[in-house]
Amino acid sequence: MSENIKMQVKANGSIKVTGAVDFVDAEGKIVTTKENFSLCRCGHSKEKPMCDGSHRDAGFEAPAL
Ligand code: FES
């Protein structure tokens, strides 16, 4: 049984992922597995797809869910 992955949308920020996730390439090959990280949703990160905190300096404001 796989672990339950949690994705939490942060107010005016990233999407926090809690749990282990396999990152796969276009052919479905696992490139890496990461645990407990944040995905960028503002488009300003220099470490995409990960959040690097740039949303704060960019003044990112997300629409309400
Ligand atoms: S959400 Fe943090 S850098 Fe984009």
Short mmCIF file of N, CA, C and O and ligand atoms in Angstrom, two decimals:
data_model
loop_
_atom_site.label_atom_id
_atom_site.label_comp_id
_atom_site.label_asym_id
_atom_site.label_seq_id
_atom_site.Cartn_x
_atom_site.Cartn_y
_atom_site.Cartn_z
N MET A 1 0.85 -1.18 0.00
CA MET A 1 0.00 0.00 0.00
C MET A 1 0.90 1.24 0.00
O MET A 1 1.84 1.35 0.76
N SER A 2 0.59 2.21 -0.86
CA SER A 2 1.40 3.41 -0.93
C SER A 2 0.95 4.42 0.12
O SER A 2 -0.19 4.42 0.58
N GLU A 3 1.90 5.28 0.46
CA GLU A 3 1.63 6.32 1.45
C GLU A 3 0.68 7.34 0.86
O GLU A 3 0.73 7.64 -0.33
N ASN A 4 -0.16 7.92 1.68
CA ASN A 4 -1.07 8.97 1.25
C ASN A 4 -0.29 10.28 1.10
O ASN A 4 0.33 10.74 2.05
N ILE A 5 -0.29 10.86 -0.11
CA ILE A 5 0.42 12.10 -0.39
C ILE A 5 -0.53 13.27 -0.13
O ILE A 5 -1.67 13.26 -0.57
N LYS A 6 -0.01 14.29 0.54
CA LYS A 6 -0.81 15.48 0.83
C LYS A 6 -0.25 16.65 0.04
O LYS A 6 0.96 16.88 0.03
N MET A 7 -1.13 17.40 -0.66
CA MET A 7 -0.74 18.61 -1.38
C MET A 7 -1.55 19.76 -0.80
O MET A 7 -2.78 19.74 -0.83
N GLN A 8 -0.83 20.75 -0.26
CA GLN A 8 -1.49 21.88 0.39
C GLN A 8 -1.16 23.16 -0.37
O GLN A 8 0.02 23.53 -0.49
N VAL A 9 -2.18 23.83 -0.86
CA VAL A 9 -1.99 25.11 -1.55
C VAL A 9 -1.80 26.20 -0.50
O VAL A 9 -2.66 26.40 0.36
N LYS A 10 -0.65 26.85 -0.54
CA LYS A 10 -0.35 27.90 0.44
C LYS A 10 -0.89 29.24 -0.08
O LYS A 10 -0.85 29.51 -1.28
N ALA A 11 -1.37 30.05 0.81
CA ALA A 11 -1.91 31.35 0.43
C ALA A 11 -0.81 32.19 -0.24
O ALA A 11 0.27 32.37 0.33
N ASN A 12 -1.07 32.64 -1.46
CA ASN A 12 -0.12 33.48 -2.21
C ASN A 12 1.28 32.89 -2.26
O ASN A 12 2.28 33.61 -2.19
N GLY A 13 1.36 31.56 -2.40
CA GLY A 13 2.67 30.90 -2.43
C GLY A 13 2.62 29.57 -3.14
O GLY A 13 1.85 29.36 -4.09
N SER A 14 3.43 28.66 -2.66
CA SER A 14 3.67 27.38 -3.33
C SER A 14 2.59 26.35 -3.03
O SER A 14 1.62 26.62 -2.31
N ILE A 15 2.82 25.16 -3.59
CA ILE A 15 2.01 23.99 -3.26
C ILE A 15 2.93 23.06 -2.46
O ILE A 15 3.91 22.54 -3.00
N LYS A 16 2.64 22.90 -1.19
CA LYS A 16 3.47 22.07 -0.30
C LYS A 16 3.05 20.62 -0.45
O LYS A 16 1.87 20.29 -0.31
N VAL A 17 4.04 19.76 -0.75
CA VAL A 17 3.78 18.32 -0.93
C VAL A 17 4.40 17.58 0.24
O VAL A 17 5.59 17.73 0.52
N THR A 18 3.60 16.79 0.92
CA THR A 18 4.07 16.00 2.05
C THR A 18 3.94 14.53 1.69
O THR A 18 2.86 14.06 1.38
N GLY A 19 5.08 13.82 1.73
CA GLY A 19 5.12 12.42 1.35
C GLY A 19 6.14 12.21 0.26
O GLY A 19 6.77 13.16 -0.20
N ALA A 20 6.33 10.98 -0.16
CA ALA A 20 7.32 10.64 -1.19
C ALA A 20 6.66 10.60 -2.56
O ALA A 20 5.61 9.99 -2.73
N VAL A 21 7.31 11.27 -3.55
CA VAL A 21 6.78 11.34 -4.91
C VAL A 21 7.88 10.97 -5.89
O VAL A 21 9.01 11.47 -5.80
N ASP A 22 7.57 10.09 -6.85
CA ASP A 22 8.50 9.77 -7.93
C ASP A 22 8.34 10.80 -9.04
O ASP A 22 7.23 11.08 -9.49
N PHE A 23 9.47 11.37 -9.50
CA PHE A 23 9.48 12.26 -10.66
C PHE A 23 9.90 11.41 -11.85
O PHE A 23 10.94 10.74 -11.80
N VAL A 24 9.08 11.41 -12.91
CA VAL A 24 9.34 10.55 -14.07
C VAL A 24 9.52 11.40 -15.32
O VAL A 24 8.95 12.50 -15.44
N ASP A 25 10.32 10.89 -16.27
CA ASP A 25 10.53 11.61 -17.53
C ASP A 25 9.42 11.26 -18.52
O ASP A 25 8.45 10.56 -18.17
N ALA A 26 9.55 11.74 -19.76
CA ALA A 26 8.50 11.56 -20.77
C ALA A 26 8.25 10.09 -21.10
O ALA A 26 7.17 9.73 -21.56
N GLU A 27 9.24 9.23 -20.85
CA GLU A 27 9.09 7.80 -21.13
C GLU A 27 8.60 7.03 -19.90
O GLU A 27 8.46 5.81 -19.95
N GLY A 28 8.39 7.72 -18.80
CA GLY A 28 7.90 7.07 -17.59
C GLY A 28 9.00 6.54 -16.69
O GLY A 28 8.71 5.88 -15.69
N LYS A 29 10.27 6.83 -17.01
CA LYS A 29 11.39 6.38 -16.18
C LYS A 29 11.52 7.29 -14.96
O LYS A 29 11.51 8.51 -15.08
N ILE A 30 11.67 6.68 -13.78
CA ILE A 30 11.83 7.47 -12.56
C ILE A 30 13.19 8.16 -12.60
O ILE A 30 14.23 7.53 -12.72
N VAL A 31 13.16 9.50 -12.52
CA VAL A 31 14.39 10.31 -12.52
C VAL A 31 14.90 10.49 -11.10
O VAL A 31 16.09 10.38 -10.84
N THR A 32 13.98 10.75 -10.19
CA THR A 32 14.33 10.92 -8.79
C THR A 32 13.07 10.77 -7.95
O THR A 32 11.96 10.84 -8.46
N THR A 33 13.27 10.55 -6.68
CA THR A 33 12.17 10.50 -5.72
C THR A 33 12.45 11.56 -4.66
O THR A 33 13.56 11.64 -4.15
N LYS A 34 11.45 12.38 -4.40
CA LYS A 34 11.62 13.44 -3.40
C LYS A 34 10.52 13.33 -2.35
O LYS A 34 9.42 12.86 -2.63
N GLU A 35 10.87 13.78 -1.15
CA GLU A 35 9.90 13.82 -0.05
C GLU A 35 9.79 15.23 0.50
O GLU A 35 10.80 15.92 0.63
N ASN A 36 8.60 15.64 0.81
CA ASN A 36 8.36 16.88 1.54
C ASN A 36 9.04 18.08 0.87
O ASN A 36 10.11 18.51 1.27
N PHE A 37 8.41 18.60 -0.16
CA PHE A 37 8.95 19.71 -0.94
C PHE A 37 7.80 20.63 -1.33
O PHE A 37 6.64 20.32 -1.07
N SER A 38 8.15 21.76 -1.95
CA SER A 38 7.14 22.72 -2.39
C SER A 38 7.29 22.99 -3.88
O SER A 38 8.40 23.22 -4.37
N LEU A 39 6.18 22.95 -4.59
CA LEU A 39 6.15 23.23 -6.03
C LEU A 39 5.80 24.69 -6.26
O LEU A 39 4.95 25.26 -5.58
N CYS A 40 6.46 25.29 -7.26
CA CYS A 40 6.19 26.67 -7.64
C CYS A 40 4.87 26.75 -8.42
O CYS A 40 4.61 25.94 -9.29
N ARG A 41 4.07 27.74 -8.08
CA ARG A 41 2.87 28.01 -8.89
C ARG A 41 2.80 29.46 -9.31
O ARG A 41 1.82 29.91 -9.90
N CYS A 42 3.88 30.23 -9.02
CA CYS A 42 3.88 31.64 -9.38
C CYS A 42 4.60 31.89 -10.70
O CYS A 42 4.41 32.92 -11.33
N GLY A 43 5.50 30.96 -11.10
CA GLY A 43 6.25 31.11 -12.34
C GLY A 43 7.56 31.85 -12.19
O GLY A 43 8.29 32.01 -13.16
N HIS A 44 7.91 32.30 -10.99
CA HIS A 44 9.12 33.09 -10.79
C HIS A 44 10.32 32.30 -10.28
O HIS A 44 11.43 32.83 -10.25
N SER A 45 10.14 31.06 -9.88
CA SER A 45 11.24 30.28 -9.32
C SER A 45 12.33 30.03 -10.36
O SER A 45 12.04 29.77 -11.52
N LYS A 46 13.58 30.09 -9.92
CA LYS A 46 14.72 29.73 -10.78
C LYS A 46 15.04 28.24 -10.61
O LYS A 46 15.99 27.75 -11.23
N GLU A 47 14.27 27.54 -9.78
CA GLU A 47 14.50 26.11 -9.51
C GLU A 47 13.28 25.29 -9.91
O GLU A 47 13.01 24.26 -9.31
N LYS A 48 12.52 25.73 -10.91
CA LYS A 48 11.29 25.04 -11.30
C LYS A 48 11.57 23.56 -11.55
O LYS A 48 12.60 23.23 -12.12
N PRO A 49 10.71 22.68 -11.14
CA PRO A 49 9.35 22.97 -10.66
C PRO A 49 9.28 23.28 -9.17
O PRO A 49 8.19 23.41 -8.63
N MET A 50 10.43 23.39 -8.49
CA MET A 50 10.41 23.64 -7.05
C MET A 50 10.29 25.13 -6.75
O MET A 50 10.77 25.98 -7.50
N CYS A 51 9.68 25.43 -5.63
CA CYS A 51 9.60 26.80 -5.12
C CYS A 51 10.95 27.17 -4.52
O CYS A 51 11.54 26.39 -3.78
N ASP A 52 11.46 28.35 -4.85
CA ASP A 52 12.70 28.83 -4.24
C ASP A 52 12.46 30.09 -3.40
O ASP A 52 13.40 30.77 -3.01
N GLY A 53 11.20 30.41 -3.15
CA GLY A 53 10.85 31.57 -2.33
C GLY A 53 10.69 32.86 -3.12
O GLY A 53 10.37 33.90 -2.55
N SER A 54 10.92 32.80 -4.44
CA SER A 54 10.84 34.01 -5.27
C SER A 54 9.45 34.63 -5.29
O SER A 54 9.31 35.82 -5.61
N HIS A 55 8.43 33.86 -4.95
CA HIS A 55 7.05 34.41 -4.96
C HIS A 55 6.93 35.58 -4.00
O HIS A 55 6.15 36.49 -4.25
N ARG A 56 7.72 35.57 -2.93
CA ARG A 56 7.65 36.67 -1.94
C ARG A 56 8.14 37.98 -2.58
O ARG A 56 7.47 39.00 -2.48
N ASP A 57 9.30 37.94 -3.22
CA ASP A 57 9.86 39.14 -3.84
C ASP A 57 9.00 39.61 -5.01
O ASP A 57 8.93 40.80 -5.30
N ALA A 58 8.35 38.66 -5.70
CA ALA A 58 7.53 38.98 -6.85
C ALA A 58 6.17 39.53 -6.46
O ALA A 58 5.43 40.05 -7.29
N GLY A 59 5.82 39.40 -5.18
CA GLY A 59 4.52 39.88 -4.73
C GLY A 59 3.38 39.05 -5.30
O GLY A 59 2.28 39.57 -5.56
N PHE A 60 3.62 37.75 -5.47
CA PHE A 60 2.61 36.85 -6.05
C PHE A 60 1.32 36.86 -5.24
O PHE A 60 1.34 36.72 -4.02
N GLU A 61 0.22 37.06 -5.94
CA GLU A 61 -1.10 36.99 -5.32
C GLU A 61 -1.92 35.99 -6.10
O GLU A 61 -2.19 36.17 -7.28
N ALA A 62 -2.30 34.91 -5.43
CA ALA A 62 -3.06 33.85 -6.07
C ALA A 62 -4.56 34.11 -5.93
O ALA A 62 -4.99 34.65 -4.91
N PRO A 63 -5.32 33.70 -6.95
CA PRO A 63 -6.78 33.82 -6.80
C PRO A 63 -7.27 32.84 -5.73
O PRO A 63 -6.64 31.82 -5.49
N ALA A 64 -8.36 33.18 -5.11
CA ALA A 64 -8.93 32.29 -4.08
C ALA A 64 -9.36 31.00 -4.72
O ALA A 64 -9.77 30.97 -5.89
N LEU A 65 -9.24 29.90 -3.98
CA LEU A 65 -9.68 28.59 -4.49
C LEU A 65 -11.17 28.46 -4.41
O LEU A 65 -11.82 29.00 -3.61
S1 FES B 1 5.58 29.67 -5.61
FE1 FES B 1 7.44 30.01 -4.61
S2 FES B 1 8.79 30.64 -6.16
FE2 FES B 1 6.92 30.29 -7.18
#
